[in-house]
């Protein structure tokens, strides 16, 4: 029987479509009415599930598409921008870096180990689906207050999940972020980043092509884990959160490792027409995206799908988010060769359908039609909303600030879990696997050598949520600017960015206003700093009982070091001079110091001068040969940045400044440079010619940290710095 003459058969034992069932699937009355219009009939239960999966916020970006289109996504370095599994950027010599960041927030709050582990697995698949071998991973983690009853369990579970999956898979974790704030008490954030290397002329895309081509299921078997996960990720939490535990997937990193090797081997055979990771919404989303991008329909025969549980319904099979699975359109003449590859790696290989000419998504099970839908309506015609929004009010001016004893201020910062050493976290991640890691976590941007070359890639992840909460536009600019600085500080030329936009309920105009203004700031900074957005993710509805997280638009950025001789990866030495590039600190609004020592999150964030950011970053990179060590100044100002340089080098430091704002102000576009006296003189001359403000602010000497006349032994401060995080979450 041809695909064009099949008629829809009655379904067996499927629940009645009621208002309650529609609402449980996250569909509004208006959206259901549009489904009725498109189909000219009521949907089956399976069809309702498919619409729910494809039209939810997580998959359709229905509240954010309008604004995402305003972001800069092109540049001479960009091979592939947003819309594919990951972005692709040229790094010369016929090579490309493939990277993306994505959230697994809701699953990680419900089941922290598996939620975080499968977040890592999903982002790795996004990379190797494009034909790239993963070479680096990062994560950006936001948790509630350390004293909240859930925080310790969440932190331990998430960190163990990330380490457990990434370490077993065999990819180095080279950087990331960790923060604590009461706004995340009811909704932690777990943003996972991965990057890989590929030949620039051998990138694999997801658009299906050719009618009658076999659609092939690859990888692990399908189970009932994760059914409805994408819909769950597009809703707020409430007191029924524990009931959502079955929607969290279970991962197997060893299967994923085999899947990667099998896929890369298969790609080398020329058998692959298109390939797509089965991530959110599983078989449904992967099949629809492949068909929609290729302008084709898809027919699936579910009795051929490998399953690990008996009696699975069409609904369960289509919406399962079981991990380590791929969907591929195969060149039919290569079937035997392709099957042999997957049999060698002990993975399932099953032809489960074919591409068709009609605009149809036809789901069959044992000869019965379970769904027959217009495919483009599921993807390209998904709802798009122009949500009402209001501009956030400008922050009130910062009130008077009493002088803070410099050493007491520094101790307050380094004893806080927000600014203490992340050693407890990094020690659980393998940062050296693959033997190309040049700079491990904890020292700024991570650096990984491009294997077999003198080139290297630098990676960083940045955002300061309290800035975004106070002024979303300025906070969005600052997130990009800080990523630019972190890359420049290690001698890398910033190439491009990926974003993970974490916000609350977009149906609230004040939340949507945060989103809109943050996007404006991000776009402005990406244009000014030539760092286009090439991939990303939007995570909305991060709320519990109506309480939203801080707006957290995480920026992941990648930079290129053309030759490792240009990398700034040294440490300060006793006798070195400490130089400040960018002028003295004056701005304490929204500063880490006031938040930690006074409990004050007040005032406007520091303004971002994008022209100065670009000028200062270019100066650092141009004079890398004179610089022994470098770091940008951000949270905690000059005092915290100088302490971290001294602590890493194991030497004391004396800072001349005495004023609280000069020591702890978080003014932007600034760097600290350590170098010997002769290099300092040469840098001063060069800065004068370039019109860049550069001054001496201290020196590395002795075994004490001296700030404005106050002092403390470095060993005492180092103990506080290195033990406070673990102590706060036990």
XYZ file of N, CA, C and O in Angstrom, residues 7 15 28 62 67 103 115 189 215 241 243 253 274 278 330 378 390 419 440 459 463 514 529 578 594 699:
104
model
N -5.167 5.257 4.778
C -6.149 6.039 5.525
C -5.900 5.833 6.999
O -5.379 4.814 7.423
N -6.427 7.505 25.220
C -7.319 8.317 26.043
C -8.073 9.350 25.225
O -7.628 9.784 24.156
N -2.024 25.584 24.781
C -3.091 26.521 25.141
C -4.339 26.210 24.325
O -4.294 25.478 23.322
N 9.049 29.585 20.491
C 7.930 30.411 20.040
C 7.882 31.790 20.689
O 7.325 32.716 20.112
N 13.115 37.733 18.526
C 14.263 38.485 19.037
C 15.584 37.820 18.678
O 16.595 38.516 18.467
N 21.052 23.966 27.626
C 20.642 23.814 29.023
C 20.065 22.426 29.297
O 19.485 21.787 28.423
N 20.235 14.215 35.280
C 19.931 15.432 34.536
C 21.179 16.086 33.989
O 21.243 16.485 32.819
N 20.449 26.014 37.413
C 20.776 26.071 35.991
C 21.985 25.186 35.724
O 23.003 25.288 36.407
N 15.336 5.885 6.085
C 15.552 6.577 7.354
C 16.006 5.524 8.356
O 15.304 4.526 8.588
N 6.658 18.711 41.697
C 7.931 18.474 41.021
C 8.378 17.018 41.100
O 8.909 16.462 40.132
N 6.739 14.405 40.986
C 6.018 13.560 40.048
C 6.661 13.582 38.665
O 6.381 12.728 37.826
N 27.461 6.753 29.198
C 28.560 7.374 28.443
C 29.367 6.391 27.608
O 29.940 6.770 26.586
N 22.138 12.689 5.507
C 21.916 13.656 6.589
C 21.827 12.886 7.891
O 21.525 11.683 7.902
N 19.045 12.521 18.289
C 17.744 12.415 18.950
C 17.880 13.004 20.340
O 18.260 12.320 21.294
N 20.076 7.567 4.742
C 21.181 6.750 4.248
C 21.146 6.633 2.719
O 20.067 6.539 2.111
N 4.427 21.217 11.856
C 5.021 20.864 13.144
C 6.261 21.692 13.435
O 6.618 21.912 14.584
N 7.739 44.935 28.907
C 7.957 46.284 29.427
C 9.431 46.439 29.758
O 10.078 45.509 30.224
N 33.243 32.982 45.145
C 34.550 33.447 44.681
C 35.709 32.634 45.239
O 36.853 32.895 44.893
N 44.698 24.034 32.226
C 43.586 23.364 32.894
C 42.609 24.366 33.495
O 42.863 25.574 33.519
N 38.691 28.629 25.374
C 37.264 28.528 25.665
C 36.938 29.243 26.974
O 37.683 29.120 27.951
N 28.869 35.222 32.438
C 27.709 36.088 32.643
C 27.731 36.526 34.102
O 28.228 35.800 34.968
N 13.151 41.762 30.343
C 14.539 41.385 30.638
C 15.163 40.687 29.430
O 16.295 40.979 29.042
N 32.468 43.615 18.814
C 33.665 42.825 19.110
C 33.898 41.711 18.093
O 34.800 40.892 18.279
N 53.303 44.698 38.647
C 51.888 44.507 38.336
C 51.365 45.771 37.675
O 51.388 46.853 38.272
N 30.068 44.467 47.803
C 28.887 44.904 48.558
C 27.904 43.762 48.750
O 27.244 43.674 49.794
N 53.472 45.181 43.003
C 54.592 44.308 42.649
C 54.435 42.988 43.403
O 53.787 42.921 44.459
